[in-house]
Short mmCIF file of C-alpha atoms in Angstrom, two decimals:
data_model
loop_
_atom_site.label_atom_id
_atom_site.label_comp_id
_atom_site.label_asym_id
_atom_site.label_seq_id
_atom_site.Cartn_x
_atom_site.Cartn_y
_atom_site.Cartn_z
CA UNK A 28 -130.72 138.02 -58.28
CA UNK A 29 -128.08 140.74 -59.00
CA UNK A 30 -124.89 139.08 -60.11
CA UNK A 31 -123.28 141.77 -60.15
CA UNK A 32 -123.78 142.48 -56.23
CA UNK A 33 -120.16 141.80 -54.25
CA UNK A 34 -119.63 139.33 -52.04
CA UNK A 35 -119.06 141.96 -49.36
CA UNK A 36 -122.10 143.31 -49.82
CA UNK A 37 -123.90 140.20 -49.64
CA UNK A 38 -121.87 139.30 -46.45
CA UNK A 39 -122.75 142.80 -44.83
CA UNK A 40 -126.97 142.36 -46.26
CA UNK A 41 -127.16 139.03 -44.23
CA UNK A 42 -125.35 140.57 -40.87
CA UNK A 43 -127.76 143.13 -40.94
CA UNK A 44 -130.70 140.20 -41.13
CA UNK A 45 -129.58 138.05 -38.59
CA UNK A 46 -128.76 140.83 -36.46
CA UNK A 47 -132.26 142.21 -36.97
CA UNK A 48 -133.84 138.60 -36.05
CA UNK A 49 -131.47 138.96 -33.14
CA UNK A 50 -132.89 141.68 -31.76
CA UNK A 51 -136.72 140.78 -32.01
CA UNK A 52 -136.16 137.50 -30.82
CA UNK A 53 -133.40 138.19 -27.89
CA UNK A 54 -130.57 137.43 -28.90
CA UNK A 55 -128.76 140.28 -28.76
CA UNK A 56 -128.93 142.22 -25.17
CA UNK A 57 -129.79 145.42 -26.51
CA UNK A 58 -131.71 147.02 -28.73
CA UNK A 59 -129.10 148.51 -31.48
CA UNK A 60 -131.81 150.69 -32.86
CA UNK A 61 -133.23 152.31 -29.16
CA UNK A 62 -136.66 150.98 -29.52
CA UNK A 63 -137.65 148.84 -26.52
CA UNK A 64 -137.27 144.90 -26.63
CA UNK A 65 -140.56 143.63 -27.49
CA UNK A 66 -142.51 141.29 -25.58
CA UNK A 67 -141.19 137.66 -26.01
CA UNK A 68 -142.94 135.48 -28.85
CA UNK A 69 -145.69 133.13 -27.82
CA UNK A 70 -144.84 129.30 -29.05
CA UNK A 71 -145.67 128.90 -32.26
CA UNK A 72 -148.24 126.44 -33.65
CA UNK A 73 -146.96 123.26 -35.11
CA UNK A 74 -145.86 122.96 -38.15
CA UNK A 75 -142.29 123.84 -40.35
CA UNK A 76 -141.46 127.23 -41.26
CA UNK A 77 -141.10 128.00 -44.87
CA UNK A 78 -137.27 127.77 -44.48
CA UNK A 79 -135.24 127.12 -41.47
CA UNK A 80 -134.21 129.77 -39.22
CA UNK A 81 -130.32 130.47 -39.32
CA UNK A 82 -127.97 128.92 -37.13
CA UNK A 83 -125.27 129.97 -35.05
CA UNK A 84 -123.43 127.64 -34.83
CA UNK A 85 -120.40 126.02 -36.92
CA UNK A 86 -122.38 122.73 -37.84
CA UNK A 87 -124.64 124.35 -40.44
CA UNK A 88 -124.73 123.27 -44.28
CA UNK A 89 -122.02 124.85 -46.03
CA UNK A 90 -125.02 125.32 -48.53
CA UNK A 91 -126.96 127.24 -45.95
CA UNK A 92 -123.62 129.62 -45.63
CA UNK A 93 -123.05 130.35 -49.01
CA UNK A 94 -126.58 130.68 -50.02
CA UNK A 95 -126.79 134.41 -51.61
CA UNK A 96 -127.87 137.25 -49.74
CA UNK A 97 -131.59 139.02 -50.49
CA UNK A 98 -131.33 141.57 -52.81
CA UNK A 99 -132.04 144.82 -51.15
CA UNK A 100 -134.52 146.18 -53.75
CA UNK A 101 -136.98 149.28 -53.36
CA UNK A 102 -140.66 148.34 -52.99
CA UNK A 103 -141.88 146.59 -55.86
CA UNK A 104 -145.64 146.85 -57.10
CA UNK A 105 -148.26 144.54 -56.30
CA UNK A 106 -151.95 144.39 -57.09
CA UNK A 107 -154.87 143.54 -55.13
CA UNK A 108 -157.04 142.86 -58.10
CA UNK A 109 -160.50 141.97 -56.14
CA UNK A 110 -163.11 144.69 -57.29
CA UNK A 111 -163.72 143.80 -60.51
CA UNK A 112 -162.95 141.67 -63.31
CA UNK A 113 -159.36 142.51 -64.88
CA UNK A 114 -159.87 143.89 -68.76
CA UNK A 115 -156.89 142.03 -71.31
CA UNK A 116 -155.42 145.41 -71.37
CA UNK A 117 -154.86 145.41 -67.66
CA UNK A 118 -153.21 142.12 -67.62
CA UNK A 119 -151.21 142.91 -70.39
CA UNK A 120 -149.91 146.07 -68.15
CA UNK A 121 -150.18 144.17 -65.29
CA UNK A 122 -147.36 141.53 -66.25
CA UNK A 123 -145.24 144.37 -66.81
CA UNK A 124 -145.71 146.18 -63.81
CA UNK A 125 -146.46 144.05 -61.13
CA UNK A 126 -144.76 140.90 -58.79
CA UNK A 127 -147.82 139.66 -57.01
CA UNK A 128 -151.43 140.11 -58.24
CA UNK A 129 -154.37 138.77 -56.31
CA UNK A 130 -157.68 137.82 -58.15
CA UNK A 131 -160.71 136.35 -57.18
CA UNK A 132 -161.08 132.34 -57.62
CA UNK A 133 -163.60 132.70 -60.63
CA UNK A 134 -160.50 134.02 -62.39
CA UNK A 135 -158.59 131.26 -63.29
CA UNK A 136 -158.49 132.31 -67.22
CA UNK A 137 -156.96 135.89 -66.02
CA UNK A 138 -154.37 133.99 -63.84
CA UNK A 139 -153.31 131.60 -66.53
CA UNK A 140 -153.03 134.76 -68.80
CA UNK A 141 -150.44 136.32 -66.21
CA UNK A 142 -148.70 133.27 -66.12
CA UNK A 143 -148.23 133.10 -69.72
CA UNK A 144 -147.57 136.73 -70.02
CA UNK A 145 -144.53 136.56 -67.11
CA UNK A 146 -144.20 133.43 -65.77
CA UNK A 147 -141.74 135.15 -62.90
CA UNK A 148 -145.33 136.79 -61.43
CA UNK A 149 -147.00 135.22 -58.53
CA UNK A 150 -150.64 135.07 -58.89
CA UNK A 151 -152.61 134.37 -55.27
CA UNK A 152 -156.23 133.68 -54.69
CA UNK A 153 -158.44 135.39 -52.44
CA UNK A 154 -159.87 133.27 -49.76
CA UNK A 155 -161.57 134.14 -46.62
CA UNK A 156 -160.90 132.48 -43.29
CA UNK A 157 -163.66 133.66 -41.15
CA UNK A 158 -166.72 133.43 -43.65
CA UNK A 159 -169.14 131.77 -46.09
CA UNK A 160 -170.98 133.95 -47.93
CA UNK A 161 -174.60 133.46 -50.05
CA UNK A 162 -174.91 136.59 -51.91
CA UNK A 163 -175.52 135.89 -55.37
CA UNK A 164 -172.18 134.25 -57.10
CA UNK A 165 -171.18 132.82 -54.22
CA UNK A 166 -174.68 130.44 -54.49
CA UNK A 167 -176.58 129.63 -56.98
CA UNK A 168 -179.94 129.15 -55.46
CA UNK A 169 -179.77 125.99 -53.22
CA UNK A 170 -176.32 125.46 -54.94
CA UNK A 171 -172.72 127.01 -54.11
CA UNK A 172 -170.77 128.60 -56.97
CA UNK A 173 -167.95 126.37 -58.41
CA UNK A 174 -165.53 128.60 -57.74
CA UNK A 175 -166.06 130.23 -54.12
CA UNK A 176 -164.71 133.30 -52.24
CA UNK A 177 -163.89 131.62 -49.01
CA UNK A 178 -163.25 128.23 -48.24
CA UNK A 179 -166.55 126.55 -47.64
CA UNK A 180 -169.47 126.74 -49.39
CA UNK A 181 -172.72 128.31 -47.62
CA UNK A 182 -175.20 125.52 -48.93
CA UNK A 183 -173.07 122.88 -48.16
CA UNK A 184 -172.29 124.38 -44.36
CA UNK A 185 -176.39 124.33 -44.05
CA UNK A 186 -176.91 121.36 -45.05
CA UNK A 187 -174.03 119.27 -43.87
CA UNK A 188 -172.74 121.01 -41.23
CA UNK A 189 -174.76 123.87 -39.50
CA UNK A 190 -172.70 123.82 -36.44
CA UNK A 191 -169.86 125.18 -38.23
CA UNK A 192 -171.77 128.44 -38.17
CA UNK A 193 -170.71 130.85 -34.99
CA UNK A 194 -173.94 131.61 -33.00
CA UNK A 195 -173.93 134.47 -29.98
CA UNK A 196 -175.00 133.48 -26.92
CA UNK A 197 -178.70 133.96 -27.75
CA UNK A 198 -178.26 131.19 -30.67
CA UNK A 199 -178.14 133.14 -33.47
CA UNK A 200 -176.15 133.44 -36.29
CA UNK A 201 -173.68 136.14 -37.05
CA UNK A 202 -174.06 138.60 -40.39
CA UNK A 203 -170.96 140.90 -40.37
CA UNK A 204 -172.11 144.41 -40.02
CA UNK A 205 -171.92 146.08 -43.72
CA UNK A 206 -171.07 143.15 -45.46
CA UNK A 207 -174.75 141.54 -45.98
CA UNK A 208 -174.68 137.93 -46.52
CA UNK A 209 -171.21 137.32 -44.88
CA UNK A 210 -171.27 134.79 -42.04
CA UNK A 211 -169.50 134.60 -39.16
CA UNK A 212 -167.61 130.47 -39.06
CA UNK A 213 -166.71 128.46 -35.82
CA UNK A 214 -162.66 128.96 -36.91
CA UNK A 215 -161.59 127.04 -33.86
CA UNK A 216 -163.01 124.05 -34.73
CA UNK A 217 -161.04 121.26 -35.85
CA UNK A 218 -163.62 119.92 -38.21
CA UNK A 219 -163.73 123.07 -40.15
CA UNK A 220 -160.67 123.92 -40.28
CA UNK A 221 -159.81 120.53 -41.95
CA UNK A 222 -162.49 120.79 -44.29
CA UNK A 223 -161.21 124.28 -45.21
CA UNK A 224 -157.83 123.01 -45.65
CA UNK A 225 -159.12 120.63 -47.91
CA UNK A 226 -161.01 122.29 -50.12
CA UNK A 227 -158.25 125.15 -50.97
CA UNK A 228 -155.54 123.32 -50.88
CA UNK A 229 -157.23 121.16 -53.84
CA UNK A 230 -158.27 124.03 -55.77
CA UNK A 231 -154.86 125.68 -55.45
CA UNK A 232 -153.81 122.77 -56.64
CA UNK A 233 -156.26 121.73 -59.40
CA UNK A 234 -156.28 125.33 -60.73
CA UNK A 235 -152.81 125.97 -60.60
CA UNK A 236 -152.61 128.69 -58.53
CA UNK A 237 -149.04 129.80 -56.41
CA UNK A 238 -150.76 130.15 -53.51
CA UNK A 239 -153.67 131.89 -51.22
CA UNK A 240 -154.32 135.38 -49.71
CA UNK A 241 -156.35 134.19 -47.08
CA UNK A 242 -158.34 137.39 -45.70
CA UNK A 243 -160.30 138.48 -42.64
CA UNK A 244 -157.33 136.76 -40.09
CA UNK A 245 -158.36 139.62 -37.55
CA UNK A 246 -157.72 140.37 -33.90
CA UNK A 247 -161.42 141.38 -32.81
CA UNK A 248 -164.83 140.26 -34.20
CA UNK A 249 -165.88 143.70 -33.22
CA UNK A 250 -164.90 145.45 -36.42
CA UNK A 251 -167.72 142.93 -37.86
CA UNK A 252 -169.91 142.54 -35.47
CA UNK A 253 -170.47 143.62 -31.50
CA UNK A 254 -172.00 139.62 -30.65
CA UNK A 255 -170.56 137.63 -27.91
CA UNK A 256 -170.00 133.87 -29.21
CA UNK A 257 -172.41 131.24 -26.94
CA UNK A 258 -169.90 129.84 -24.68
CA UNK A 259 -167.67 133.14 -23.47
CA UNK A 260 -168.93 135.75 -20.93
CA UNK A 261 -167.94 138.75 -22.87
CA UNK A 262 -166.32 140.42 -26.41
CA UNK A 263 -162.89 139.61 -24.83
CA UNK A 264 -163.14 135.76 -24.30
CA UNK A 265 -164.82 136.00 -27.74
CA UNK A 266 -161.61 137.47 -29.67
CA UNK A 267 -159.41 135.43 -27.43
CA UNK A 268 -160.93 132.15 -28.95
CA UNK A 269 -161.27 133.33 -32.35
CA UNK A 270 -157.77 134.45 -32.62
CA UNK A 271 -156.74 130.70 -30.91
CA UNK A 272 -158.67 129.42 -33.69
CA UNK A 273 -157.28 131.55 -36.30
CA UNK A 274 -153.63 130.73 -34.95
CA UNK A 275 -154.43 126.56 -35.67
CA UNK A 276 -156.54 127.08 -38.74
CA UNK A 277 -153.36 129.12 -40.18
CA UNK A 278 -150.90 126.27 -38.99
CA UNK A 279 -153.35 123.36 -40.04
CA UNK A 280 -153.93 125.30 -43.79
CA UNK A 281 -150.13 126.54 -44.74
CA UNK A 282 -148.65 123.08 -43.37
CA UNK A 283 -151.42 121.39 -46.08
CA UNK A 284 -150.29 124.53 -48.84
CA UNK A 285 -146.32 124.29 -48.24
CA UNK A 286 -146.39 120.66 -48.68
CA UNK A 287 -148.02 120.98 -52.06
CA UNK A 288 -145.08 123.52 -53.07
CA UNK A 289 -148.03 126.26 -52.47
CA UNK A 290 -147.91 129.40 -50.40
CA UNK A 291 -150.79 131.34 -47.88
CA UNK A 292 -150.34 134.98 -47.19
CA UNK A 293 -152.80 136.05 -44.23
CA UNK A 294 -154.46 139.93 -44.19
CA UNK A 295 -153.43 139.36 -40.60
CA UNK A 296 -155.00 142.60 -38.63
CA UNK A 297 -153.42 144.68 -35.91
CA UNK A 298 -150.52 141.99 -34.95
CA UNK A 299 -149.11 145.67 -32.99
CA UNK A 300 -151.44 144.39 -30.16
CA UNK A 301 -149.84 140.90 -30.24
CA UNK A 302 -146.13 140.45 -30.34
CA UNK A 303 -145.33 137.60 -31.80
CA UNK A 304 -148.13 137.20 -33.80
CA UNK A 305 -147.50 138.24 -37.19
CA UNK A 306 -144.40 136.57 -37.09
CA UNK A 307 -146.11 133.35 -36.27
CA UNK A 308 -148.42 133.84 -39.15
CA UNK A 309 -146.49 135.19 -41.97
CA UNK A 310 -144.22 131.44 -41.85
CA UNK A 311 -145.97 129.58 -44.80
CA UNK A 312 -145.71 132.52 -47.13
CA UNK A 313 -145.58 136.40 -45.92
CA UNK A 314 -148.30 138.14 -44.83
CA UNK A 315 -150.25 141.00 -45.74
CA UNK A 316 -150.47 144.56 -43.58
CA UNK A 317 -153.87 146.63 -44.74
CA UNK A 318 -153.14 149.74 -43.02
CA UNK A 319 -149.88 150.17 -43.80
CA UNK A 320 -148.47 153.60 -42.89
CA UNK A 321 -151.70 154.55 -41.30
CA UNK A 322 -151.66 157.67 -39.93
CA UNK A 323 -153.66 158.13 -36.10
CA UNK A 324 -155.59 161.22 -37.41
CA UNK A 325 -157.71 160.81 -34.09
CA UNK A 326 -155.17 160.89 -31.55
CA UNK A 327 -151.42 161.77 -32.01
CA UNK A 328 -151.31 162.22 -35.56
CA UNK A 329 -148.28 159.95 -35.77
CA UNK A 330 -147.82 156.74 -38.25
CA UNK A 331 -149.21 153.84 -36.19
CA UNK A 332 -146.73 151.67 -38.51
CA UNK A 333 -143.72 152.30 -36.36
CA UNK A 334 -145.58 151.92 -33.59
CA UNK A 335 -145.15 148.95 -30.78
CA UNK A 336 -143.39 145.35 -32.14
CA UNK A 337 -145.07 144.68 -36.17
CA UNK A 338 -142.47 147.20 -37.54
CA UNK A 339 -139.26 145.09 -35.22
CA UNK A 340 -141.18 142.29 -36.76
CA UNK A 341 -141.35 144.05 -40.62
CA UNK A 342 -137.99 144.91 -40.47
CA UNK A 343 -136.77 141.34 -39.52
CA UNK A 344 -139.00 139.55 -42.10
CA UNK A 345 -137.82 141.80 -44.57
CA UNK A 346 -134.38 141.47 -43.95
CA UNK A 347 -134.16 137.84 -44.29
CA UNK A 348 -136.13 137.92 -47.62
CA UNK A 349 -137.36 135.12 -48.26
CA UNK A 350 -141.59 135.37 -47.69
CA UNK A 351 -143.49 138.22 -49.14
CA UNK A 352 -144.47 141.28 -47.01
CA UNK A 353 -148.08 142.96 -48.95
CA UNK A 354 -148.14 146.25 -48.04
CA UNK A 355 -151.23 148.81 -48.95
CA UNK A 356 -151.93 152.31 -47.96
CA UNK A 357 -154.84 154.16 -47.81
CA UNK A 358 -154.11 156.76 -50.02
CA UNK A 359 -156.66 160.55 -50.26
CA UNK A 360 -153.43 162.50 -51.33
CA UNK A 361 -150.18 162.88 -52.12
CA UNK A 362 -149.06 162.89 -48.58
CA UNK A 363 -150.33 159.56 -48.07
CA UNK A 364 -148.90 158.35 -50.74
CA UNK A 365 -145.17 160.03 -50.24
CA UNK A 366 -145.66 158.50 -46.34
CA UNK A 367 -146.51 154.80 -47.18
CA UNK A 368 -144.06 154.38 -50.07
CA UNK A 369 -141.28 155.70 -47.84
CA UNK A 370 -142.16 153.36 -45.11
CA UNK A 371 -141.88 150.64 -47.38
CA UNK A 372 -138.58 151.69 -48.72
CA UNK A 373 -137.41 151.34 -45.37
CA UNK A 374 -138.50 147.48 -45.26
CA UNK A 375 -136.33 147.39 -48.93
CA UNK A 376 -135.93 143.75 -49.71
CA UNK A 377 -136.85 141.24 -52.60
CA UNK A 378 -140.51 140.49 -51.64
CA UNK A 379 -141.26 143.94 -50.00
CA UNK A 380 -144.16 144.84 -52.35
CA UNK A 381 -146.53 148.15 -51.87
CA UNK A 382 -149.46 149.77 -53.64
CA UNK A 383 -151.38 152.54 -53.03
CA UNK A 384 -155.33 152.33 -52.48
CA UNK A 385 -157.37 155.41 -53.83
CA UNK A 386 -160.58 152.93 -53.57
CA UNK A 387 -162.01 151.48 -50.69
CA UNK A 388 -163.14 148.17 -52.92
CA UNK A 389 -159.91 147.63 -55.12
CA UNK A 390 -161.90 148.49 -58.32
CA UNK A 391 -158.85 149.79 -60.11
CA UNK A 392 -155.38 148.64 -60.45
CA UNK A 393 -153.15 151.17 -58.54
CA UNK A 394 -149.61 152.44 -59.58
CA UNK A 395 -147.86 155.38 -58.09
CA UNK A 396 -144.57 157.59 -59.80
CA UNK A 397 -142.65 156.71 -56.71
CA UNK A 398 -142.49 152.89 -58.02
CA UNK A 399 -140.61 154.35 -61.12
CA UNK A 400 -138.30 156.77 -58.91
CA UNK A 401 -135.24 154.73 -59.85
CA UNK A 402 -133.62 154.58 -56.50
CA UNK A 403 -131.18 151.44 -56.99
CA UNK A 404 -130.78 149.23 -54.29
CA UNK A 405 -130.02 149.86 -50.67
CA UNK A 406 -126.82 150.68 -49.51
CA UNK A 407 -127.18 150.61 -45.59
CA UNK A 408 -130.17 149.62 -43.19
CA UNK A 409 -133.03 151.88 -42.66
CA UNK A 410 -131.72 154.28 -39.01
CA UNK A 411 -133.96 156.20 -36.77
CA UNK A 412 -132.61 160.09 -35.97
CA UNK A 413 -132.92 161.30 -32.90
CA UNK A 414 -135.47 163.36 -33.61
CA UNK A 415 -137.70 160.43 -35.06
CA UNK A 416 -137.22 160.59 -38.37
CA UNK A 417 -136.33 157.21 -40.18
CA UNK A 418 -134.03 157.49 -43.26
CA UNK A 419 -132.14 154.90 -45.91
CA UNK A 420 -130.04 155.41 -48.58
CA UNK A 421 -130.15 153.79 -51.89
CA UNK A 422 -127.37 153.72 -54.51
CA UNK A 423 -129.37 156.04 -56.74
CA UNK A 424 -131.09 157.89 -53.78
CA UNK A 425 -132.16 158.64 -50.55
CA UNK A 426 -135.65 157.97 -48.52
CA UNK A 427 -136.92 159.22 -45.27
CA UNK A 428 -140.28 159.32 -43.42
CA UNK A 429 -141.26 161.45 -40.31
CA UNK A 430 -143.34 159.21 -38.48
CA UNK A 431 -143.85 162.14 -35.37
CA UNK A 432 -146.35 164.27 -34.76
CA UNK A 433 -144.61 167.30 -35.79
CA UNK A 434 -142.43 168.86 -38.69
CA UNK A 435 -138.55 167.94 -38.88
CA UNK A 436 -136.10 169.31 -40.48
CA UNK A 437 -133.98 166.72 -41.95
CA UNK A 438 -130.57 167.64 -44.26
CA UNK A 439 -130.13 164.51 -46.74
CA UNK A 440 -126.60 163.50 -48.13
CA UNK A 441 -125.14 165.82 -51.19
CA UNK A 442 -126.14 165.76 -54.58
CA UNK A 443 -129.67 164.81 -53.84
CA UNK A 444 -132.83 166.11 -56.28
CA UNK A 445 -136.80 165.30 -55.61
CA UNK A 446 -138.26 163.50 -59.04
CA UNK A 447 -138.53 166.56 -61.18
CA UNK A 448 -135.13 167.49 -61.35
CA UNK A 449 -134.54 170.44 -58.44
CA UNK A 450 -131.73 170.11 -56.33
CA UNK A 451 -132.22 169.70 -52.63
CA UNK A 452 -130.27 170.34 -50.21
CA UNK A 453 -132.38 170.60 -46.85
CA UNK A 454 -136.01 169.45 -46.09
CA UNK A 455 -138.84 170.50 -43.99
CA UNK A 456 -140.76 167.03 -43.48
CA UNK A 457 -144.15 167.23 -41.94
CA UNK A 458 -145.77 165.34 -39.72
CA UNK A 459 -146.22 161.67 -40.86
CA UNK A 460 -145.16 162.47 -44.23
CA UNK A 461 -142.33 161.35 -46.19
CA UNK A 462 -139.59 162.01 -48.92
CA UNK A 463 -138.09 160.36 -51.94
CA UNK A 464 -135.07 161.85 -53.43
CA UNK A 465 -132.59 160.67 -56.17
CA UNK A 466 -129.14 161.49 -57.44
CA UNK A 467 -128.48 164.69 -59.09
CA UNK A 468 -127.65 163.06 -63.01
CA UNK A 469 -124.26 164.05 -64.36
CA UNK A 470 -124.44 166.90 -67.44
CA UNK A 471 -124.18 165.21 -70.73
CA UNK A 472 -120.74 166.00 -71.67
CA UNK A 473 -120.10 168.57 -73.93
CA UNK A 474 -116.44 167.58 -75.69
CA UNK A 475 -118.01 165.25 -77.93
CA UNK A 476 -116.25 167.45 -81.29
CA UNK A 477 -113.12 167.55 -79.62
CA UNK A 478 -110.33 165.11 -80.99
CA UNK A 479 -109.72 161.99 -79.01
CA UNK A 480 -106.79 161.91 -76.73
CA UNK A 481 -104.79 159.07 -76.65
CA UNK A 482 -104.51 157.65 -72.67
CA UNK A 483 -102.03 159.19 -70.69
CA UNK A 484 -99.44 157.27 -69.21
CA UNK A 485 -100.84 157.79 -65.51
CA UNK A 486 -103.80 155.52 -66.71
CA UNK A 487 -107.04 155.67 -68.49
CA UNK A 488 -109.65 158.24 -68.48
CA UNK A 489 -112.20 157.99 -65.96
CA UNK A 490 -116.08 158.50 -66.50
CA UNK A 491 -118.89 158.64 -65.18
CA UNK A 492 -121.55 155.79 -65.30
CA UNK A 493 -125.16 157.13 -66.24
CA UNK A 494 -127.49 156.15 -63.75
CA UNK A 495 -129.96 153.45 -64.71
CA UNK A 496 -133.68 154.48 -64.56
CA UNK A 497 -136.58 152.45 -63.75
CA UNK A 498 -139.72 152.77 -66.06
CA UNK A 499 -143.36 150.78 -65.14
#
């Protein structure tokens, strides 16, 4: 928390939250920021929210109304450690640099290391939803591994329960395509998803985990496979009942996880198609966006990000603050890079975390200059221009990201410099690219050898603050 943060600031922070939540969920009659009202959430599966949703009326807990605003923080740096083993040295950095790692679940030693190192950091493991796997560390010949990368062991699945594997409709079992050894679960039933529950929740537990990135909570089984489960006539009835079983295994799992003071963050895929749905999944922890600031190098060329309801539904989570929002782009240069950082600077808030991905496996642990640009805390909520271009400022600088399909000239406020120093005063942005500026530093004063003056009687001497710098 920033102490030092006013209580007018604070008051203005929440306003902007609740009138954000307003808007995706109807409760204002327009749309302040002239996007169009999304589509109106589906009910959500039972189960409590991580924290109760705010109240309008008079009644509520004078504890609820004082509780402090969420700090309005630039992106911090997260890392989804699940390539490779993490050395010492990178956990040494890493508990410097980062607020959420993710490791695999045979890395217990590594998370109690991080824990030790900065007990602050949040250290998730990865789980899958939709799979059990047999490659080799995930069994042991007719044996599962101790510590496994999904939720239910392969072995134990065939030899306990083989109808918890999904079959097509010609009765056979479904391999993902390109991940060998990765099969396809019956997610909508009850029994598994109980037995899932289960087993996680009592490893979280046992191990001492915070909580659980639970992976592969997609939209379409076609990205893994083109197979039509027995019992629907065709791919769509297929993703329609994986995604109803996906919805329940999520409530059944973070109900089980929240009650145990422990916290599941979904890789919950293409939630633009469903409004409502990330939402609905990111309640027993945050959630986690893959493709953030992806550009549509096929089609428009625009960011697909600020496309259709997930960014309403970004921008509300992140301006209440209080569940984490994993953000990773898909970086091949620096425009990538420049675009996805300043899309997350636009979702500023105390669990808004982003990293860059130069791998496609996560074999390296990812850091980018623009998480040591300095930029202070926001000073006003991220606004669309009319000609498309969304822009924040920050107390130590400005962002903006052109999420169009063409170059815009943007003019940012006065006294604004890119990160090596050079004054700018007007920008050319190209398509689905972005900018990160900072405040022009004051000259070092240069009356240091004169005499001091004694105050005047009009009042003291006024100066000028230095402007505090962020290092990794």
């Amino acid at each position: 928390m920033n102490e030092g943060r006013t209580g007018r600031r604070g008051t203005l922070w929440r306003a902007v939250a609740l009138l954000t939540i307003g808007v995706l969920f109807g409760w204002a009659g327009h749309d302040v920021l002239d996007t169009p009202d999304p589509t109106p959430l589906p009910a959500a599966a039972p189960g409590p929210p991580t924290s109760s949703p705010p109240s309008s009326t008079t009644s509520a807990p004078a504890s609820r109304a004082a509780a402090p605003p969420p700090e309005p923080a630039p992106p911090c740096a997260w890392w989804y450690a699940i390539g490779d083993r993490p050395t010492d040295a990178e956990l040494e950095t890493a508990a410097k640099r980062y607020k959420v790692v993710v490791l695999n679940a045979t890395e217990t030693a590594a998370m109690r290391r991080l824990h030790e190192l900065n007990p602050q950091l949040s250290v998730f493991v990865y789980k899958d939803l939709s799979s059990t796997r047999n490659y080799p560390g995930a069994v042991e010949g007719d044996k599962d591994a101790q510590y496994l990368p999904s939720g239910i062991g392969y072995n134990f699945a065939q030899r306990e329960h083989p109808g918890w594997f999904a079959v097509d409709t010609s009765g056979r079992r479904i391999e993902w395509n390109g991940y060998p050894r990765h099969w396809q679960m019956t997610v909508w039933n009850a029994d598994y998803q109980q037995a899932w529950t289960k087993a996680v929740t009592e490893e979280v537990v046992r191990e001492g985990w915070d909580g659980v990135l639970a992976d592969n909570d997609f939209n379409t089984l076609s990205h893994y496979s083109p197979a039509v489960l027995s019992g629907t006539a065709n791919a769509a009835e297929t993703d329609e009942r994986l995604r109803e079983g996906l919805d329940k295994l999520m409530s059944v799992a973070g109900e089980s996880l929240a009650k145990a003071g422990k916290q599941i963050v979904p890789n919950v895929s293409e939630t633009h198609l469903i409004p409502g749905r990330w939402t609905a999944h990111s309640r027993f922890g945050g959630a986690m966006e893959e493709n953030f600031g992806f550009r549509d190098d096929g089609g428009s060329g625009e960011l697909l990000t600020f496309q259709g309801n997930e960014w309403q539904e970004l921008r509300a989570q992140a301006a209440l603050g209080e569940s984490w929002l994993l953000l990773i782009t898909r970086v091949k240069g620096t425009r990538e890079e420049r675009a996805g950082y300043a899309s997350a600077a636009m979702l500023a808030g105390p669990r808004t975390c982003w990293m860059p991905a130069s791998t496609q496996d996560y074999t390296r642990p990812e850091w980018s200059e623009l998480h040591g640009s300095g930029l202070g805390l926001a000073i006003d909520t991220a606004t669309r221009q009319p000609t498309g271009v969304w822009a924040r400022e920050f107390t130590n600088g400005w962002v903006a990201v052109n999420p169009t399909a063409g170059t815009v000239p943007i003019t940012p406020p006065a006294g604004m410099a890119r990160l090596d120093g050079t004054p700018v005063s007007q920008v050319e942005l190209p398509a689905a690219d972005g900018v990160v500026l900072t405040r022009v530093k004051a000259p070092p004063s240069t009356s240091s050898s004169a005499p001091p003056s004694l105050p005047s009687s009009s009042g003291p001497a006024k100066t000028t603050p230095p402007v505090p710098s962020v290092t990794p």
